[in-house]
Amino acid sequence: MSRLLFLFFFFLSLSLLAQDLSTKAELESMFENGQEKQALIQIEGFTQSLIEQGKYDSLPQYLDLYGRILQKNFDSNESEKRLLAIHQTWEKISQNPTYQRKLAKSLANWFEYIGNNTAAYQETLFALEWAAKEPNPKQEVLASLYLNLGGLAVKNMDLPAAKRHLAQVLRLELSESDPENVYFANSYLGNISYFSANLDSAAYYYQETLEAIDQLDPTPRNQFYRKSIILNNLAGVQMAQSDFEAAEQSMSLAISFGEQYMASDLEALEYQKILQDYLRSLDNLAGLYKQMGFYSRAKQLLEFSFRRKSEELGEDDLNTTKSRILLGQVYFDTQDLDLARKYLEDGLERLRQSDQENAYWLGDGLHTLARIEDFLQNEDKADSLYRLANGIFEEEFQGEYDVIYLDFLKNFSLFLAENQRINEAVSLSRTARNYLAEISSDNLYLDYNQAVNQAAIYELGNQYTQALQTSSEALELWDQLVDQRTSLNDSLQAVFQKPQLILIRNRSRYHLENRDVEFLKSIEKELLEGLQIIDSQSDFLFEPSDIGIQLDLNREYFEFLEQIELELYQISGNESHLDKLLAYHEHARYRQIRSRLQKNQLVRFGGTPPDVQEREQKLKEKLKESLQTGNKNLSRYSQTKEEWADFLDSLRIQYPSYFQLHFETSENVLKRVYTQLNPDITYLRYLHLGKDWWVLAIHGAEKNLIPFDAQGLSKALDKLADQSSKNSFQPALFHELYQLIWKPAAHHVQTKRVAVIPEGLLFNLSFEALSTEGKDNWSELVKYSLLQDHSFSYQYGLLLMDDQANQAYDDQLVAFAPGFFDQMKQRYQAAFLDRQFLDKSYMQLIPQPFTRRLVEEIASRFDARTFLESGSTVSNFKNEAGKSRIIHLGTHAFSSNVNPNDTHLVFAKSSENPLEPHELFASEIYELDLTSELAVLLACESGKPAYAPGEGMISLAHAFNYAGTKSLLIGLGKIDEKASVSIAEDFYDFLEDGLSKDEALRNAKLNYLSQAKGRELDPSFWASLIILGDARPVELKTKSYLGLIFTGILLVFLVLFWVFRKKSPSL
C-alpha cells in the first residue's frame, strides 16, 4: 500500500500574543519596509534604554524580533552569533525565575523561526526549569511549555518525548470545566492514542476537542487556527482507518481554516509558523490522495508545496528538506526512479548535515531508498538500507509503533521473504501483529494489512497451509472492513483491496491440492471475480496515469490467471482456454496503452467532435461525484452508470475507432480480429508468461502453442539488449536466436509471408536477420538469413490488428523533407538579432541530402505533392498530409523512454515565423486526419521504445495508426540515411509492381544486399526498416505522359501548318 508520512500538529505557544504591540509594531513596520539598518539602530537604543531604566522584565519579548532584524543586516552565522551574545548579556541582568523563563522561551521562539527545532526544544526545557523555580508557578504557564515541548518533539520526530510531555499536561491540575483545558486534554489524549495505533480512541478525542473549541471565544485563533490543527490530525486518523471520504473532508476544512487564519492580521513570526503548518497540511492531503490511488493529484500537491517552501522558507530549511523526502516517495510510486533517487539522496544528505533532530525522517527516507534498490533488484543494497532504517526506527519508537513504522515492518518483512529469509520475515510480521493484539487495536484496516502481508510471507516461504489459514483470517477481517464503511466511496476502496488476497489464497490452494480440471476451474472462477474488481477500479481512478500504476501493481494477478488458463488448455485441449489466455495477456498491454495514451490531458482525438469528448469528461466527473454521498445509497451512482452505458453505446455506433481505442473489451476485439486474419500469412504471437517463453502460431483456423528454452532465451535477450543499445551486433547472436525462437516453431510456418507480434525485448529484433547457420561474417550470414525465404510484417498487439474501413484519397502521395541544410539554418539565424534566442538543437541537426534526393525521385515518377526544406513545416504537415494514399516523411525524430510525451518528429523552422514550433509531438498526432494506406517514416530512431524498454515502436506508430494510417514503413532504431534511402527507393518500385508491402520491402532489401559490401551488410544498415501494420498492397501509379505527348504533337502540327501557310502564294 502506498502511504505518505502524516504530519501531526501541536498548537503554538500562547506567548506569541503576549507582546507589547506599540513599540514592536513600529519596529516591525520599519523592518518590513526595508529599513533594516534604521530598525537595528532603533532596537539597540530602545533595549538599552529599558536596561538603563531598570525595565529589564520587558526585554524577553523583543529578543526574537531583535534576531530577525539582525538576520536582515548580516548573514545567518553572524546574525546568530550576535543574537546569542545579546542573550548572554541579558541573561546576566537578573536571576529572577520569571524573567529567565521568558528570556529562554523568547530564544526558543527565535530558534523555531529559523527552523532549528532541536535548539528550540532545548531552550524550552530551560524555560521549564526556570518555571519550576517560580513561587507557585501557574498551571497555565506549565501547560503552555509542555505543549510547546510536545509540538517541538513531534517536529523532531521524537515521539517518545512527545508522549512524555503530553502526559505531563494531563497531570496538571487544570479545571475540567474550562473549555481551554478540555481542549488541551482531549487534543493530547487524541495524539497519544494515535501514536499507540488506537485510532478509534484518537478520533473520539479529536471530536471532543472540536466541540470544546466551539465553546471558546470566537477569535480567529480559536475558530480557524486551532480547528485547522485538530482537523488535520483527525484526517490522519481517518486515513489510517481507510475512511477516505471523511479524511478528505477534514483535510479540506483544515486547509481552508489555515488559509483564513493566514489572511488575518498576524505578526511575521506567527505567520511564518502558520505557513509551515499550512504547507504541511497540503503534504498530508497528498498522502490521502496517494492512499486512494490518486498519484497524479498527490504529485501535483507535493510539487506545489515544495516550491512554496523553497520560496518562503528557503532551500536549506528543514521543512523544505522534508519535502524532498516526500517528493522522492511519490516519484517512486509513479516509477520515475531517477527523480525519486535524486530527491531522496539530496534530502537524506541534508538531513545528515543538519544539527536538528530528524532521525524519524532519516529512517523514512532510507525506507523508500531501500524500496527503490529492491525494485531494481539490488538486494544487498536494499537489505543494508532496510536494516539501517530499522535501527533508527527502533531507537525512536522504543517499543511503541505508529502507522508509519507498522508499514515499514510490512515492507521489510516482505522483502526478507522475497529473498528467502523466511524465519526473520515471519518474526517481523508476528511482531507487528502481536503489537496490534497487545494494545487491543481497534483498527481493522491495520489488522487486515498485516494479516495479508503475513499470508504473503508464508506463501513466499512455501508454507502454503499457513498462508491459506492466514488468508482466511484476512478474508474475515475484510468482510468486517466492508461492513464498517459508511459511504459508497469508502466501500469501493475496501473492495479494491480484495484481489491481492484472492491471489495469495488461490496460489496457496494451487500448491496444496490435486490440479485436475475441476479444481483449476474453481481457481479460475475466483480469479475472474478479482479481475472484475481490478477492471472496475479504473472507473474510479480518474487520472489515466493512476490506471497505469494500478495495472502494474496487478501484473502478478494477470500472470497467475494466464498460468491457470494455460494449464486448463494443456490438460483439456479446449481452445477456448487458449483464447482466454491470449485475451488476458493482450488485455494488460491494451489497457496500458490506453492509460498511458491519455496521460497527457491535452491530447485531442481527430474524428471525434470536441463536444463528444467534453460530454465524456462531464459524465466521468458526475460518476465521481456520485460516490461522494455520505451513505451507501447506490441510486445516484446507478443512475449515472446507466447514463455512462448509454453514452458508450452511442460511441460504439457513431465513433467506432474512438470507442475501440478507449473502451472495447479485449475479448470482443480478439474475436473480430480472428475473422480478419489473412490465410496467406502465418501469425506468430510471442508470449512471456511468468518465467516461461512461448509462441502462438496461428494460420487460418489452426493454432499451435510452442514452448521455448526460457533460460537460454533470457541470456540471449540480455545480449540483444546490450547490442541494440550500442547499435552494434555480433553475427553469432542471430543464429543463437534462430535456434531459440524460430526453429522450434519452424514446421508450423508453412507460408512465405509472416506477421510477428513480439513481446518485451523481442521488439528490438528484426526477425529477417535470423540465420539458419552459424557464421562469423555478415556476407555469409546474409545468405542463410530468413529474409531469403520469408517476408515479414509486425504488429505491437493482436488487438490492434483490427481492420480499418476503406477510404477515398484526394492524392496519391505527399512527401515532406526538411533536409536541414546549411542555407536553411543561415536563413533562420538571420531572423534573430540576438543569438541567445536561437534554437541550438535545431542548428545542430545533421543535413539529409539522400532523403532530399529520394523525395525528388519519387516526385518525378508519381503524382506527388512535395514540401521541401522551409516548406516542410509542422503547419503544412498538419494541413496537407491527410487523405493521401502514401505519406512520405524524411526527417529526424526523437523518442524518450523516460517521458513518452517528449517523443516527436522534427520539421523545418518557418521562414515567416521562426518562433513557431517545429516539433510535432506524438500526442498531437492523435488529433490529425492522417488517413492513408502507408506512412513512410525514414526518421532516425522513430520506432524506438517510448514507454518502457522492449515495448518499441509504440509511440509514433500508435499515434499514426489512430489518426488513420493503416501501416508504416518505420525504423526500429538508428538507421543509416544512405542505406535506408536506397532500400526505400526500390521499395517504391516493387509497390508499383503491385506487391504487398512486406514482399516489396523484402525484395528491396535483397536488392540492397546484392550490391552491399563490407560493413554495409551489417543488419544495423538494412534490417531496421520494417513494415508495421496492414501489409496489403498499395495501388501506386506512375505519372501519365499521354497528355504531354498529345500536347507535343499538337504543337508540331501547328508549327507545320504555320510554315505551310507562309510558303503558300497569296490569293
Coordinates of C-alpha atoms in Angstrom, one line a residue, residues 315-666:
E315 CA 16.2 25.8 0.2
D316 CA 18.1 24.8 3.4
D317 CA 15.1 24.9 5.7
L318 CA 14.3 21.6 7.4
N319 CA 10.7 21.7 6.1
T320 CA 12.0 22.1 2.6
T321 CA 14.3 19.1 3.2
K322 CA 11.4 17.0 4.4
S323 CA 9.5 17.9 1.2
R324 CA 12.4 16.4 -0.8
I325 CA 11.8 13.1 1.0
L326 CA 8.1 13.3 0.3
L327 CA 8.7 14.1 -3.4
G328 CA 11.2 11.2 -3.6
Q329 CA 8.5 8.9 -2.3
V330 CA 5.8 10.0 -4.7
Y331 CA 8.2 9.8 -7.7
F332 CA 9.0 6.2 -6.6
D333 CA 5.3 5.4 -6.5
T334 CA 4.9 6.8 -10.1
Q335 CA 8.1 4.8 -11.0
D336 CA 10.1 7.9 -12.0
L337 CA 13.1 6.3 -10.4
D338 CA 15.7 8.9 -11.5
L339 CA 13.8 11.7 -9.9
A340 CA 13.0 9.6 -6.9
R341 CA 16.6 8.8 -6.2
K342 CA 17.7 12.4 -6.8
Y343 CA 15.3 13.9 -4.3
L344 CA 15.7 11.2 -1.7
E345 CA 19.5 11.3 -1.8
D346 CA 19.5 15.1 -1.7
G347 CA 17.1 15.1 1.2
L348 CA 19.0 12.4 3.2
E349 CA 22.3 14.2 2.7
R350 CA 20.8 17.5 4.0
L351 CA 19.2 15.6 7.0
R352 CA 22.6 14.1 7.9
Q353 CA 24.3 17.5 7.7
S354 CA 21.6 19.1 9.9
D355 CA 22.2 19.6 13.6
Q356 CA 18.5 19.3 14.2
E357 CA 16.7 16.2 15.4
N358 CA 15.4 14.4 12.3
A359 CA 16.1 10.7 12.8
Y360 CA 12.5 9.8 12.1
W361 CA 12.6 11.4 8.6
L362 CA 16.0 9.9 8.1
G363 CA 14.5 6.4 8.7
D364 CA 11.6 7.1 6.4
G365 CA 13.8 8.3 3.6
L366 CA 16.1 5.3 3.9
H367 CA 13.0 3.1 3.8
T368 CA 12.0 4.5 0.4
L369 CA 15.5 4.3 -0.9
A370 CA 15.6 0.6 0.2
R371 CA 12.4 0.0 -1.8
I372 CA 14.0 1.6 -4.9
E373 CA 17.0 -0.7 -4.6
D374 CA 14.7 -3.7 -4.1
F375 CA 12.7 -2.7 -7.2
L376 CA 16.0 -2.6 -9.2
Q377 CA 16.9 -6.0 -7.8
N378 CA 19.9 -4.6 -5.9
E379 CA 19.1 -6.9 -2.9
D380 CA 22.4 -6.3 -1.0
K381 CA 22.0 -2.5 -1.1
A382 CA 18.3 -2.8 -0.2
D383 CA 19.0 -5.1 2.7
S384 CA 21.6 -2.7 4.1
L385 CA 19.3 0.3 3.8
Y386 CA 16.3 -1.6 5.3
R387 CA 18.4 -2.6 8.4
L388 CA 19.8 0.9 8.8
A389 CA 16.2 2.3 8.7
N390 CA 15.0 -0.3 11.1
G391 CA 17.7 0.5 13.7
I392 CA 16.7 4.2 13.5
F393 CA 13.0 3.4 13.9
E394 CA 13.6 1.0 16.9
E395 CA 15.6 3.7 18.7
E396 CA 13.0 6.3 18.0
F397 CA 9.9 4.3 19.0
Q398 CA 11.3 2.3 21.9
G399 CA 8.7 -0.5 21.6
E400 CA 5.7 1.7 20.7
Y401 CA 4.8 1.6 17.0
D402 CA 2.8 4.0 14.9
V403 CA 1.2 3.6 11.4
I404 CA 4.4 4.5 9.6
Y405 CA 6.6 2.0 11.4
L406 CA 4.0 -0.7 11.0
D407 CA 4.0 0.0 7.3
F408 CA 7.8 -0.2 7.3
L409 CA 7.7 -3.6 9.1
K410 CA 5.3 -4.8 6.5
N411 CA 7.6 -3.8 3.6
F412 CA 10.8 -5.0 5.3
S413 CA 9.4 -8.4 6.2
L414 CA 8.1 -8.9 2.7
F415 CA 11.5 -8.0 1.3
L416 CA 13.1 -10.6 3.5
A417 CA 10.6 -13.2 2.4
E418 CA 11.2 -12.5 -1.2
N419 CA 14.9 -13.1 -0.6
Q420 CA 14.1 -16.4 1.2
R421 CA 14.9 -15.2 4.7
I422 CA 11.6 -16.6 5.8
N423 CA 12.2 -17.1 9.5
E424 CA 13.3 -13.5 10.0
A425 CA 10.4 -12.3 7.9
V426 CA 7.8 -14.3 9.8
S427 CA 9.3 -13.0 13.1
L428 CA 9.0 -9.3 12.0
S429 CA 5.4 -9.9 10.7
R430 CA 4.5 -11.5 14.0
T431 CA 6.0 -8.6 15.9
A432 CA 3.6 -6.2 14.1
R433 CA 0.5 -8.4 14.5
N434 CA 1.3 -9.2 18.2
Y435 CA 1.8 -5.5 18.9
L436 CA -1.7 -4.7 17.5
A437 CA -3.2 -7.5 19.5
E438 CA -1.4 -6.5 22.8
I439 CA -2.7 -2.9 22.6
S440 CA -6.1 -4.2 21.6
S441 CA -6.0 -2.1 18.4
D442 CA -9.5 -1.1 17.3
N443 CA -8.3 -0.5 13.7
L444 CA -9.4 -3.3 11.3
Y445 CA -7.5 -1.7 8.4
L446 CA -4.2 -2.1 10.1
D447 CA -5.0 -5.7 11.2
Y448 CA -6.1 -6.6 7.7
N449 CA -3.0 -5.2 6.0
Q450 CA -0.7 -7.0 8.4
A451 CA -2.7 -10.3 8.0
V452 CA -2.4 -10.1 4.2
N453 CA 1.3 -9.4 4.5
Q454 CA 1.8 -12.4 6.8
A455 CA -0.1 -14.6 4.3
A456 CA 2.2 -13.4 1.5
I457 CA 5.3 -14.2 3.6
Y458 CA 4.1 -17.7 4.3
E459 CA 3.4 -18.2 0.6
L460 CA 6.9 -17.0 -0.4
G461 CA 8.3 -19.4 2.1
N462 CA 6.3 -22.3 0.5
Q463 CA 4.4 -22.6 3.8
Y464 CA 1.1 -22.9 1.9
T465 CA -1.0 -24.3 4.7
Q466 CA -0.2 -21.4 7.0
A467 CA -0.7 -19.0 4.0
L468 CA -4.1 -20.4 3.3
Q469 CA -5.1 -20.2 7.0
T470 CA -3.8 -16.6 7.4
S471 CA -5.6 -15.6 4.2
S472 CA -8.8 -17.0 5.6
E473 CA -8.3 -14.8 8.7
A474 CA -7.7 -11.8 6.4
L475 CA -10.9 -12.6 4.5
E476 CA -12.9 -12.4 7.8
L477 CA -11.3 -9.1 8.5
W478 CA -12.1 -7.9 5.0
D479 CA -15.8 -8.7 5.5
Q480 CA -15.8 -6.7 8.7
L481 CA -14.0 -3.9 6.9
V482 CA -16.5 -3.6 4.1
D483 CA -19.4 -3.7 6.7
Q484 CA -17.8 -0.8 8.6
R485 CA -17.6 1.6 5.6
T486 CA -20.0 4.5 5.9
S487 CA -20.0 5.7 2.3
L488 CA -20.1 4.1 -1.2
N489 CA -16.6 5.5 -2.0
D490 CA -15.1 4.0 1.1
S491 CA -16.8 0.7 0.5
L492 CA -15.3 0.6 -3.0
Q493 CA -11.8 1.4 -1.7
A494 CA -12.2 -1.6 0.7
V495 CA -13.4 -3.8 -2.2
F496 CA -10.3 -2.8 -4.2
Q497 CA -8.1 -4.4 -1.5
K498 CA -9.5 -7.9 -2.2
P499 CA -7.7 -9.0 -5.4
Q500 CA -4.4 -9.3 -3.7
L501 CA -6.0 -11.6 -1.1
I502 CA -7.7 -13.7 -3.8
L503 CA -4.3 -14.1 -5.5
I504 CA -2.5 -15.3 -2.3
R505 CA -5.3 -17.6 -1.3
N506 CA -5.5 -19.3 -4.8
R507 CA -1.8 -19.6 -5.3
S508 CA -1.6 -21.4 -2.0
R509 CA -4.5 -23.7 -2.9
Y510 CA -2.8 -24.4 -6.2
H511 CA 0.2 -25.9 -4.4
L512 CA -1.9 -27.9 -1.8
E513 CA -4.4 -29.7 -4.0
N514 CA -4.6 -32.1 -7.0
R515 CA -4.7 -29.9 -10.1
D516 CA -7.4 -31.5 -12.1
V517 CA -9.7 -29.6 -14.5
E518 CA -12.5 -29.0 -11.9
F519 CA -10.0 -27.7 -9.3
L520 CA -8.3 -25.4 -11.8
K521 CA -11.8 -24.1 -12.9
S522 CA -12.6 -23.3 -9.3
I523 CA -9.4 -21.2 -9.1
E524 CA -10.3 -19.6 -12.4
K525 CA -13.7 -18.6 -11.1
E526 CA -12.3 -16.8 -8.0
L527 CA -9.6 -15.1 -10.1
L528 CA -12.3 -13.8 -12.5
E529 CA -14.1 -12.2 -9.6
G530 CA -10.9 -10.4 -8.7
L531 CA -10.3 -9.4 -12.4
Q532 CA -13.7 -7.7 -12.4
I533 CA -12.7 -5.7 -9.3
I534 CA -9.4 -4.7 -11.0
D535 CA -11.2 -3.6 -14.2
S536 CA -13.9 -1.7 -12.3
Q537 CA -11.3 0.1 -10.2
S538 CA -10.2 2.0 -13.3
D539 CA -13.7 3.6 -13.4
F540 CA -12.9 5.3 -10.2
L541 CA -9.3 6.3 -10.9
F542 CA -9.9 9.4 -12.9
E543 CA -6.2 10.1 -13.8
P544 CA -5.0 7.8 -16.6
S545 CA -1.5 7.5 -15.1
D546 CA -3.1 6.1 -11.9
I547 CA -4.7 3.4 -14.0
G548 CA -1.3 2.5 -15.4
I549 CA 0.1 2.2 -11.9
Q550 CA -2.8 0.1 -10.9
L551 CA -2.2 -2.3 -13.8
D552 CA 1.5 -2.5 -12.9
L553 CA 0.6 -3.4 -9.3
N554 CA -1.7 -6.2 -10.5
R555 CA 0.7 -7.7 -13.1
E556 CA 1.2 -10.8 -10.9
Y557 CA -2.5 -11.3 -10.9
F558 CA -2.7 -11.4 -14.7
E559 CA 0.3 -13.7 -14.8
F560 CA -1.3 -16.3 -12.5
L561 CA -4.6 -16.1 -14.3
E562 CA -2.8 -16.7 -17.6
Q563 CA -1.0 -19.7 -16.0
I564 CA -4.3 -21.2 -15.0
E565 CA -5.7 -20.9 -18.5
L566 CA -2.5 -22.4 -19.9
E567 CA -2.8 -25.4 -17.7
L568 CA -6.5 -25.8 -18.4
Y569 CA -5.7 -25.8 -22.2
Q570 CA -2.8 -28.3 -21.7
I571 CA -5.0 -30.7 -19.7
S572 CA -8.2 -30.4 -21.6
G573 CA -7.1 -29.4 -25.1
N574 CA -10.0 -26.9 -25.2
E575 CA -9.0 -24.0 -27.4
S576 CA -11.3 -21.6 -25.5
H577 CA -8.8 -21.6 -22.7
L578 CA -6.0 -20.7 -25.2
D579 CA -8.2 -17.8 -26.5
K580 CA -8.8 -16.7 -22.9
L581 CA -5.1 -16.8 -22.2
L582 CA -4.4 -14.7 -25.2
A583 CA -7.2 -12.2 -24.3
Y584 CA -5.9 -11.7 -20.7
H585 CA -2.4 -11.3 -21.9
E586 CA -3.4 -8.7 -24.6
H587 CA -5.7 -7.1 -22.1
A588 CA -3.0 -5.9 -19.8
R589 CA -1.0 -4.4 -22.7
Y590 CA -4.1 -2.8 -24.3
R591 CA -5.2 -1.2 -21.1
Q592 CA -1.6 0.1 -20.5
I593 CA -1.6 1.7 -23.9
R594 CA -4.9 3.3 -23.3
S595 CA -4.0 4.7 -19.9
R596 CA -0.6 5.9 -21.0
L597 CA -2.0 7.4 -24.2
Q598 CA -4.3 9.6 -22.1
K599 CA -1.7 10.6 -19.6
N600 CA -1.3 13.9 -21.4
Q601 CA -4.7 15.5 -20.7
L602 CA -4.1 17.9 -23.7
V603 CA -4.4 15.1 -26.2
R604 CA -7.4 15.6 -28.6
F605 CA -8.6 12.9 -30.9
G606 CA -9.4 13.6 -34.6
G607 CA -12.7 12.3 -36.0
T608 CA -14.4 12.7 -32.6
P609 CA -16.1 16.1 -32.1
P610 CA -15.0 18.2 -29.1
D611 CA -18.5 18.2 -27.6
V612 CA -18.5 14.4 -27.5
Q613 CA -15.2 14.4 -25.6
E614 CA -16.5 17.1 -23.3
R615 CA -19.6 15.0 -22.6
E616 CA -17.3 12.1 -21.7
Q617 CA -15.4 14.2 -19.2
K618 CA -18.6 15.6 -17.7
L619 CA -20.0 12.1 -17.2
K620 CA -16.8 10.9 -15.6
E621 CA -17.0 13.8 -13.2
K622 CA -20.6 13.1 -12.5
L623 CA -19.7 9.4 -11.9
K624 CA -17.0 10.6 -9.4
E625 CA -19.4 12.9 -7.6
S626 CA -22.0 10.2 -7.2
L627 CA -19.5 8.4 -4.9
Q628 CA -19.3 11.4 -2.6
T629 CA -22.6 10.7 -0.8
G630 CA -22.5 10.2 3.0
N631 CA -24.1 6.7 2.9
K632 CA -24.2 3.5 0.8
N633 CA -27.2 4.6 -1.3
L634 CA -26.5 3.3 -4.8
S635 CA -29.3 5.0 -6.6
R636 CA -27.4 8.1 -7.7
Y637 CA -24.4 6.0 -8.7
S638 CA -26.6 3.5 -10.6
Q639 CA -28.4 6.3 -12.5
T640 CA -25.1 7.8 -13.5
K641 CA -23.8 4.4 -14.5
E642 CA -26.8 4.0 -16.8
E643 CA -26.1 7.3 -18.5
W644 CA -22.5 6.2 -18.9
A645 CA -23.6 2.9 -20.6
D646 CA -25.9 4.8 -23.0
F647 CA -23.0 7.1 -23.9
L648 CA -20.7 4.2 -24.6
D649 CA -23.4 2.6 -26.9
S650 CA -23.6 5.9 -28.9
L651 CA -19.8 6.0 -29.2
R652 CA -19.7 2.4 -30.4
I653 CA -22.1 3.2 -33.2
Q654 CA -21.1 6.7 -34.2
Y655 CA -17.3 6.8 -33.5
P656 CA -16.1 3.2 -33.6
S657 CA -12.4 4.0 -33.8
Y658 CA -12.6 6.1 -30.6
F659 CA -14.7 3.5 -28.8
Q660 CA -12.4 0.6 -29.8
L661 CA -9.3 2.5 -28.6
H662 CA -10.7 3.6 -25.3
F663 CA -13.5 1.2 -24.2
E664 CA -14.0 -2.0 -26.1
T665 CA -13.2 -5.2 -24.2
S666 CA -10.2 -7.3 -25.3

